[in-house]
């Protein structure tokens, strides 16, 4: 028989524990039941009053009786007065051990359905339809009145202009909605594509393996790669402490490009910390944007290693990797265990990334609770220490605006979650489901990321949606997901050129393919035909893509305005919107409605639930960056035009890696680098200004008609200089 220890109340603290065997305890339970019945009889007859005494009352004062008060397992101990034991003895403990009571299943936060974005985009479409009708009516009546039949070409440009204007209309409607109609409740709840509340892990679920995948190039080992690894290591240790397994794999595209000493330093660092890595050869790297092919290279080797280990049980990961190395002609350098579980998750980060400590453990519930979730994109903020000058402050503010106002608010109100391409968790099985092969694949190689597109993340988003998978934008991990920003003006311009090139890729084919494939890209047709994406979500994406095409068309419309001002001034007055009017409209919509309504007022409403925000501070935080914003977007138009021209005419585009570390330069060195980097552009701008000056003198155009040409050239001349903090610091 097992012994049972009864811990009595504090009055018996000095009394030894009462030890009884099970049989004796059952006898005392029976005696306690009889005494309890007598006690109840006395209580009903009034014997429990202070003045009376009865045998039953006296019997209750005996020191040893114990009784069971109900069908539960609680036992009471009486010493003159009724005392409850500090610890109950459960009957099942006497009979023997049984299964513990199962823990309740964690409650999953409900996901609400939000149709706000549908209503907003319906109003946007109605507004664009009204613009089209008024434009056609005005153009047709003017053609009939002035008998300029060659102006019929304007009727073909009206739909194009309406599409270019769609992003501005969308911004205006969203701004007005946020002030008068919009609520903030979807931002603090969970929707289908947005998570503000953590999704719990199902009880008893096995934590999936997580692969941290970090592509690197020529970044500094000490200043970038090491810092990112040690930051992510905190999250890896936390997930491991909860029972999970994590691997860190580096896709090192710079290993065979940098100097031998730097390569040895990287290899030693990887070996010391148990980091697996793959470094492909420097020559014949496929893909328009090398990041996609870099990721594919590592994933292909991992799949081949896993396949060999399944075919040959007992084969180690090291031996399988060596076999693949021999099979691929010893062209790559690799080390470590590259195997990946079939149900693992991939945390894709950049070389300059910081992550929250509990991000892995907090995110896996999204994938375990919903098999259709293929990725989670996390709210990201810029590095707080990268605010050393006004340029970094401006880019940091712009980045926060994009991730919150541009993505979080839009996704919470019904849009789909974008896939940015870093700071995202990816389901490996979902990626394999959309894998593909092409003529460049080797035996057994399967590609995941699209190598023929600059926007490999958007290509991935479209292909995942085609098989019914979707993603979620996660906010509950806080603002500790951080990324590096563009440290120079040139890097930010290169980033916008990539975005514009990607927008052209997604929408149109190059001119040489229009006869065989048509003008519209096949991926875009599949996207529009996808029934898993709602119509208003598609219209939001179309409006976003139109912004890059509108910027690219600015140069051509400036030239057209200048030519028409000279050839036929009256035709220009009646058939074209003047550049000054365009500038005024954009200022009202983006700086006025966008900044004050969508930015300041909505931020104030969102923060009011958590704290008492200062409306004046919010105003200043947004207004102080407006001059830099206006100058930057005035100076990025021609680079966007240039890269779109390159795409449509089938020219080769090249992209350099952005700088991750600050380079110490004098103002003269920075100015010389800027002038040399934009020498041909500066020549074009000065030629345009010279031609415009001659037209002003010869044809008496006036500033109002020629505003587009002057603002276009001045913005592009001053932007690269004034937005370079090294130049304006005047350090010689």
Short mmCIF file of C-alpha atoms in Angstrom, two decimals, residues 216-596:
data_model
loop_
_atom_site.label_atom_id
_atom_site.label_comp_id
_atom_site.label_asym_id
_atom_site.label_seq_id
_atom_site.Cartn_x
_atom_site.Cartn_y
_atom_site.Cartn_z
CA UNK A 216 24.86 37.74 -48.40
CA UNK A 217 27.23 39.27 -50.93
CA UNK A 218 30.14 41.60 -50.18
CA UNK A 219 28.93 42.88 -46.82
CA UNK A 220 31.46 43.37 -44.05
CA UNK A 221 31.86 40.33 -41.81
CA UNK A 222 32.50 42.35 -38.65
CA UNK A 223 30.05 45.23 -39.21
CA UNK A 224 27.13 43.38 -40.78
CA UNK A 225 27.14 39.57 -40.95
CA UNK A 226 28.34 38.91 -37.40
CA UNK A 227 25.94 41.43 -35.88
CA UNK A 228 22.97 39.95 -37.74
CA UNK A 229 23.89 36.40 -36.74
CA UNK A 230 24.31 37.19 -33.04
CA UNK A 231 20.97 38.99 -33.05
CA UNK A 232 19.17 36.07 -34.71
CA UNK A 233 20.96 33.64 -32.37
CA UNK A 234 18.85 34.98 -29.49
CA UNK A 235 15.69 33.94 -31.31
CA UNK A 236 17.21 30.56 -32.19
CA UNK A 237 18.10 29.86 -28.55
CA UNK A 238 14.62 30.87 -27.40
CA UNK A 239 12.94 28.56 -29.91
CA UNK A 240 15.28 25.72 -28.97
CA UNK A 241 14.45 26.19 -25.29
CA UNK A 242 10.79 25.60 -26.19
CA UNK A 243 11.59 22.29 -27.85
CA UNK A 244 12.11 23.43 -31.45
CA UNK A 245 15.02 22.90 -33.82
CA UNK A 246 16.74 25.64 -35.80
CA UNK A 247 19.43 25.75 -38.48
CA UNK A 248 21.21 28.81 -39.80
CA UNK A 249 22.16 28.63 -43.49
CA UNK A 250 24.03 31.38 -45.34
CA UNK A 251 23.71 31.72 -49.12
CA UNK A 252 27.09 33.37 -49.65
CA UNK A 253 27.36 34.90 -53.11
CA UNK A 254 30.46 36.85 -52.16
CA UNK A 255 32.60 33.99 -50.87
CA UNK A 256 34.19 33.25 -54.26
CA UNK A 257 34.35 36.95 -55.21
CA UNK A 258 36.03 38.60 -52.21
CA UNK A 259 39.71 38.33 -51.37
CA UNK A 260 41.09 35.01 -50.04
CA UNK A 261 41.77 36.51 -46.61
CA UNK A 262 38.17 37.68 -46.29
CA UNK A 263 36.90 34.30 -47.47
CA UNK A 264 39.01 32.50 -44.85
CA UNK A 265 37.68 34.85 -42.16
CA UNK A 266 34.12 34.07 -43.19
CA UNK A 267 34.80 30.33 -43.25
CA UNK A 268 36.33 30.45 -39.77
CA UNK A 269 33.35 32.36 -38.44
CA UNK A 270 30.89 29.90 -39.97
CA UNK A 271 32.81 26.92 -38.57
CA UNK A 272 33.12 28.41 -35.09
CA UNK A 273 29.38 28.98 -34.75
CA UNK A 274 28.18 25.86 -36.58
CA UNK A 275 26.71 27.80 -39.50
CA UNK A 276 26.01 25.94 -42.72
CA UNK A 277 26.71 27.80 -45.93
CA UNK A 278 26.74 27.43 -49.70
CA UNK A 279 28.88 29.60 -52.00
CA UNK A 280 28.29 29.20 -55.72
CA UNK A 281 30.90 30.06 -58.37
CA UNK A 282 31.29 33.65 -59.53
CA UNK A 283 30.72 32.88 -63.22
CA UNK A 284 27.45 32.08 -65.01
CA UNK A 285 25.10 33.20 -62.28
CA UNK A 286 21.63 32.97 -63.71
CA UNK A 287 18.76 35.36 -63.25
CA UNK A 288 17.94 39.02 -63.78
CA UNK A 289 18.19 39.67 -60.06
CA UNK A 290 20.86 37.45 -58.50
CA UNK A 291 19.16 37.03 -55.13
CA UNK A 292 16.55 34.62 -56.52
CA UNK A 293 19.12 32.34 -58.17
CA UNK A 294 21.28 32.50 -55.04
CA UNK A 295 18.43 31.18 -52.91
CA UNK A 296 17.53 28.56 -55.52
CA UNK A 297 21.10 27.29 -55.60
CA UNK A 298 21.17 26.54 -51.88
CA UNK A 299 17.67 25.03 -51.87
CA UNK A 300 18.55 22.76 -54.79
CA UNK A 301 21.63 21.42 -53.01
CA UNK A 302 19.62 20.86 -49.82
CA UNK A 303 17.00 18.89 -51.74
CA UNK A 304 19.62 16.75 -53.49
CA UNK A 305 21.38 16.02 -50.19
CA UNK A 306 18.08 15.00 -48.58
CA UNK A 307 17.20 12.84 -51.60
CA UNK A 308 20.51 10.96 -51.41
CA UNK A 309 20.07 10.34 -47.69
CA UNK A 310 16.61 8.87 -48.32
CA UNK A 311 17.88 6.65 -51.12
CA UNK A 312 20.83 5.42 -49.07
CA UNK A 313 19.84 4.95 -45.43
CA UNK A 314 22.77 5.45 -43.11
CA UNK A 315 24.44 8.00 -45.36
CA UNK A 316 25.54 11.04 -43.37
CA UNK A 317 24.74 14.59 -44.37
CA UNK A 318 28.43 15.31 -44.89
CA UNK A 319 28.88 12.34 -47.21
CA UNK A 320 25.74 13.24 -49.16
CA UNK A 321 26.96 16.83 -49.56
CA UNK A 322 30.30 15.58 -50.86
CA UNK A 323 28.50 13.37 -53.38
CA UNK A 324 26.49 16.34 -54.67
CA UNK A 325 29.70 18.38 -54.80
CA UNK A 326 31.29 15.75 -57.02
CA UNK A 327 28.15 15.50 -59.14
CA UNK A 328 28.15 19.27 -59.77
CA UNK A 329 31.78 19.36 -60.81
CA UNK A 330 33.15 20.70 -57.53
CA UNK A 331 32.07 24.18 -58.52
CA UNK A 332 30.67 25.34 -55.19
CA UNK A 333 31.98 25.65 -51.66
CA UNK A 334 29.74 24.35 -48.87
CA UNK A 335 29.90 23.27 -45.26
CA UNK A 336 27.56 22.02 -42.56
CA UNK A 337 24.28 20.15 -42.43
CA UNK A 338 22.11 21.49 -45.26
CA UNK A 339 19.21 19.06 -44.83
CA UNK A 340 15.73 20.48 -44.34
CA UNK A 341 12.63 18.76 -42.94
CA UNK A 342 9.72 18.39 -45.35
CA UNK A 343 7.45 20.40 -43.02
CA UNK A 344 9.99 23.02 -41.97
CA UNK A 345 9.56 26.79 -42.06
CA UNK A 346 12.06 29.19 -43.61
CA UNK A 347 12.83 32.52 -41.98
CA UNK A 348 14.16 34.64 -44.84
CA UNK A 349 16.25 37.60 -43.69
CA UNK A 350 18.72 40.04 -45.19
CA UNK A 351 22.31 40.50 -44.13
CA UNK A 352 21.35 43.63 -42.18
CA UNK A 353 18.38 42.36 -40.18
CA UNK A 354 17.32 42.29 -36.54
CA UNK A 355 14.56 40.02 -35.24
CA UNK A 356 12.59 39.76 -31.96
CA UNK A 357 13.72 37.11 -29.50
CA UNK A 358 10.42 35.20 -29.46
CA UNK A 359 9.47 35.73 -33.11
CA UNK A 360 9.94 32.08 -34.13
CA UNK A 361 7.91 30.60 -31.30
CA UNK A 362 5.18 33.24 -31.59
CA UNK A 363 4.76 32.80 -35.35
CA UNK A 364 4.58 29.01 -35.80
CA UNK A 365 0.98 29.01 -34.56
CA UNK A 366 -0.08 30.77 -37.77
CA UNK A 367 1.13 27.80 -39.81
CA UNK A 368 -0.01 25.06 -37.43
CA UNK A 369 -3.55 26.43 -37.11
CA UNK A 370 -4.09 27.15 -40.83
CA UNK A 371 -2.55 24.87 -43.49
CA UNK A 372 -3.39 27.37 -46.26
CA UNK A 373 -1.02 30.01 -44.85
CA UNK A 374 2.10 29.90 -47.03
CA UNK A 375 3.96 32.88 -45.58
CA UNK A 376 3.83 35.56 -42.92
CA UNK A 377 5.24 39.00 -43.65
CA UNK A 378 6.20 40.87 -40.50
CA UNK A 379 5.91 44.55 -39.67
CA UNK A 380 9.37 46.05 -39.99
CA UNK A 381 10.99 49.26 -38.83
CA UNK A 382 14.35 50.78 -39.79
CA UNK A 383 17.38 50.55 -37.54
CA UNK A 384 16.99 53.16 -34.83
CA UNK A 385 20.71 53.92 -34.86
CA UNK A 386 20.57 54.83 -38.54
CA UNK A 387 19.42 58.40 -37.97
CA UNK A 388 22.79 60.08 -38.12
CA UNK A 389 21.73 62.75 -40.64
CA UNK A 390 18.66 64.18 -42.32
CA UNK A 391 18.82 61.72 -45.24
CA UNK A 392 18.71 58.67 -42.99
CA UNK A 393 15.97 60.32 -40.94
CA UNK A 394 13.90 60.91 -44.07
CA UNK A 395 14.35 57.35 -45.38
CA UNK A 396 13.54 55.93 -41.93
CA UNK A 397 10.31 57.92 -41.79
CA UNK A 398 9.44 56.87 -45.35
CA UNK A 399 10.08 53.20 -44.49
CA UNK A 400 7.86 53.35 -41.40
CA UNK A 401 5.12 54.99 -43.45
CA UNK A 402 5.25 52.24 -46.07
CA UNK A 403 5.14 49.36 -43.57
CA UNK A 404 2.38 50.87 -41.43
CA UNK A 405 0.20 53.18 -43.48
CA UNK A 406 0.91 51.57 -46.82
CA UNK A 407 0.77 47.88 -45.83
CA UNK A 408 -0.59 47.34 -42.31
CA UNK A 409 -3.63 49.61 -42.63
CA UNK A 410 -4.40 48.42 -46.15
CA UNK A 411 -4.10 44.73 -45.21
CA UNK A 412 -6.14 45.11 -42.03
CA UNK A 413 -8.99 46.61 -44.04
CA UNK A 414 -9.16 43.82 -46.61
CA UNK A 415 -6.19 43.83 -48.98
CA UNK A 416 -3.94 40.81 -49.40
CA UNK A 417 -0.66 40.68 -47.56
CA UNK A 418 2.34 41.42 -49.76
CA UNK A 419 5.51 39.36 -49.73
CA UNK A 420 8.36 41.82 -49.36
CA UNK A 421 11.14 39.25 -49.65
CA UNK A 422 12.76 39.50 -46.22
CA UNK A 423 11.63 39.33 -42.59
CA UNK A 424 9.16 36.68 -43.67
CA UNK A 425 8.41 33.08 -42.67
CA UNK A 426 7.79 30.69 -45.58
CA UNK A 427 6.25 27.22 -45.53
CA UNK A 428 8.73 24.94 -47.29
CA UNK A 429 6.07 22.48 -48.44
CA UNK A 430 4.09 25.33 -50.06
CA UNK A 431 7.20 26.47 -51.93
CA UNK A 432 7.87 22.97 -53.19
CA UNK A 433 4.28 22.75 -54.43
CA UNK A 434 4.93 25.60 -56.89
CA UNK A 435 8.44 24.49 -57.85
CA UNK A 436 9.37 24.39 -61.51
CA UNK A 437 12.12 23.27 -63.85
CA UNK A 438 13.55 24.91 -66.96
CA UNK A 439 16.24 24.27 -69.54
CA UNK A 440 18.97 25.42 -67.15
CA UNK A 441 18.12 22.88 -64.43
CA UNK A 442 20.47 20.00 -63.75
CA UNK A 443 19.24 16.45 -63.06
CA UNK A 444 17.16 16.47 -59.89
CA UNK A 445 17.19 20.25 -59.54
CA UNK A 446 13.91 22.05 -58.83
CA UNK A 447 13.66 25.83 -58.63
CA UNK A 448 11.39 27.76 -56.31
CA UNK A 449 12.09 31.46 -56.79
CA UNK A 450 11.48 33.05 -60.19
CA UNK A 451 14.86 33.85 -61.73
CA UNK A 452 13.49 35.68 -64.77
CA UNK A 453 11.98 38.51 -62.73
CA UNK A 454 13.42 41.37 -60.73
CA UNK A 455 10.37 41.26 -58.43
CA UNK A 456 10.93 37.66 -57.37
CA UNK A 457 8.83 38.20 -54.25
CA UNK A 458 5.76 39.35 -56.19
CA UNK A 459 6.23 36.48 -58.63
CA UNK A 460 6.21 34.12 -55.65
CA UNK A 461 3.07 35.80 -54.30
CA UNK A 462 1.21 35.28 -57.59
CA UNK A 463 2.20 31.62 -57.92
CA UNK A 464 1.25 30.86 -54.32
CA UNK A 465 -2.14 32.49 -54.82
CA UNK A 466 -2.71 30.38 -57.94
CA UNK A 467 -2.73 27.19 -55.83
CA UNK A 468 -4.98 28.61 -53.10
CA UNK A 469 -2.29 29.63 -50.61
CA UNK A 470 -2.10 33.07 -49.05
CA UNK A 471 -0.08 35.06 -46.55
CA UNK A 472 -0.68 37.16 -43.47
CA UNK A 473 0.78 40.44 -42.33
CA UNK A 474 1.86 40.04 -38.70
CA UNK A 475 1.91 42.95 -36.25
CA UNK A 476 2.09 41.19 -32.86
CA UNK A 477 5.85 40.67 -33.12
CA UNK A 478 6.17 44.41 -32.50
CA UNK A 479 8.70 46.78 -33.99
CA UNK A 480 11.76 44.62 -33.27
CA UNK A 481 11.89 43.27 -36.81
CA UNK A 482 14.30 45.82 -38.21
CA UNK A 483 16.05 46.32 -41.52
CA UNK A 484 18.81 48.50 -42.85
CA UNK A 485 17.89 51.48 -44.99
CA UNK A 486 19.49 53.03 -48.05
CA UNK A 487 22.47 54.95 -46.72
CA UNK A 488 22.90 57.05 -49.85
CA UNK A 489 20.69 58.80 -52.37
CA UNK A 490 22.04 56.62 -55.17
CA UNK A 491 21.08 53.42 -53.34
CA UNK A 492 17.51 54.61 -52.90
CA UNK A 493 17.28 55.54 -56.58
CA UNK A 494 18.52 52.06 -57.52
CA UNK A 495 15.81 50.58 -55.30
CA UNK A 496 13.11 52.60 -57.09
CA UNK A 497 14.51 51.56 -60.45
CA UNK A 498 14.16 47.92 -59.41
CA UNK A 499 10.56 48.52 -58.35
CA UNK A 500 9.74 50.24 -61.64
CA UNK A 501 11.42 47.50 -63.69
CA UNK A 502 9.46 44.90 -61.74
CA UNK A 503 6.20 46.76 -62.36
CA UNK A 504 6.87 46.75 -66.11
CA UNK A 505 7.72 43.04 -65.98
CA UNK A 506 4.48 42.18 -64.25
CA UNK A 507 2.24 44.24 -66.52
CA UNK A 508 3.69 44.17 -70.03
CA UNK A 509 5.89 42.20 -72.37
CA UNK A 510 8.83 43.86 -74.16
CA UNK A 511 7.96 45.40 -77.53
CA UNK A 512 9.65 42.61 -79.48
CA UNK A 513 7.23 40.06 -77.96
CA UNK A 514 4.02 41.95 -78.61
CA UNK A 515 3.38 40.19 -81.91
CA UNK A 516 3.94 36.67 -80.58
CA UNK A 517 2.72 36.99 -76.99
CA UNK A 518 0.67 40.17 -76.95
CA UNK A 519 1.31 43.32 -74.90
CA UNK A 520 0.03 41.98 -71.55
CA UNK A 521 2.32 39.69 -69.57
CA UNK A 522 1.10 36.14 -68.95
CA UNK A 523 1.73 36.40 -65.20
CA UNK A 524 -0.49 39.44 -65.02
CA UNK A 525 -3.25 37.69 -66.96
CA UNK A 526 -3.07 34.75 -64.54
CA UNK A 527 -3.18 37.16 -61.63
CA UNK A 528 -6.29 38.89 -62.93
CA UNK A 529 -7.95 35.52 -63.65
CA UNK A 530 -7.14 34.13 -60.20
CA UNK A 531 -10.41 33.50 -58.35
CA UNK A 532 -8.61 33.28 -55.00
CA UNK A 533 -7.94 37.03 -55.14
CA UNK A 534 -10.94 39.36 -54.93
CA UNK A 535 -11.55 42.13 -57.44
CA UNK A 536 -10.88 44.99 -55.04
CA UNK A 537 -7.58 43.41 -54.01
CA UNK A 538 -6.59 43.28 -57.66
CA UNK A 539 -7.59 46.91 -58.18
CA UNK A 540 -5.41 47.97 -55.23
CA UNK A 541 -2.43 46.23 -56.80
CA UNK A 542 -3.19 47.84 -60.17
CA UNK A 543 -3.31 51.28 -58.58
CA UNK A 544 0.04 50.68 -56.89
CA UNK A 545 1.71 49.51 -60.10
CA UNK A 546 0.28 52.50 -61.96
CA UNK A 547 2.29 54.88 -59.78
CA UNK A 548 5.58 53.70 -61.33
CA UNK A 549 4.22 53.97 -64.86
CA UNK A 550 2.92 57.46 -64.08
CA UNK A 551 6.38 58.50 -62.88
CA UNK A 552 7.96 56.98 -65.98
CA UNK A 553 5.62 58.93 -68.26
CA UNK A 554 6.45 62.29 -66.64
CA UNK A 555 9.45 62.87 -68.92
CA UNK A 556 7.48 62.24 -72.11
CA UNK A 557 4.59 64.46 -71.06
CA UNK A 558 7.02 67.24 -70.15
CA UNK A 559 8.54 67.08 -73.62
CA UNK A 560 5.08 66.86 -75.22
CA UNK A 561 3.89 69.88 -73.27
CA UNK A 562 6.90 71.89 -74.38
CA UNK A 563 6.46 70.93 -78.02
CA UNK A 564 2.72 71.60 -78.07
CA UNK A 565 3.22 74.97 -76.37
CA UNK A 566 5.27 76.01 -79.39
CA UNK A 567 3.34 74.26 -82.18
CA UNK A 568 -0.23 74.98 -81.14
CA UNK A 569 -0.70 76.84 -77.88
CA UNK A 570 -4.50 76.80 -78.06
CA UNK A 571 -4.55 73.04 -78.65
CA UNK A 572 -2.42 72.65 -75.55
CA UNK A 573 -4.81 74.82 -73.53
CA UNK A 574 -7.88 72.79 -74.43
CA UNK A 575 -6.59 69.24 -74.68
CA UNK A 576 -3.88 68.88 -72.06
CA UNK A 577 -3.66 69.38 -68.33
CA UNK A 578 -0.82 71.80 -67.70
CA UNK A 579 2.20 70.74 -65.70
CA UNK A 580 1.49 73.34 -63.04
CA UNK A 581 -2.03 71.95 -62.58
CA UNK A 582 -0.62 68.43 -62.26
CA UNK A 583 1.86 69.60 -59.63
CA UNK A 584 -0.87 71.42 -57.71
CA UNK A 585 -3.16 68.38 -57.82
CA UNK A 586 -0.43 66.02 -56.61
CA UNK A 587 0.49 68.42 -53.81
CA UNK A 588 -3.10 68.60 -52.58
CA UNK A 589 -3.64 64.84 -52.77
CA UNK A 590 -0.35 63.47 -51.47
CA UNK A 591 0.95 66.25 -49.23
CA UNK A 592 -2.45 67.47 -48.11
CA UNK A 593 -4.90 64.57 -47.96
CA UNK A 594 -2.28 61.83 -47.83
CA UNK A 595 -0.07 63.34 -45.14
CA UNK A 596 -2.60 65.10 -42.95
#
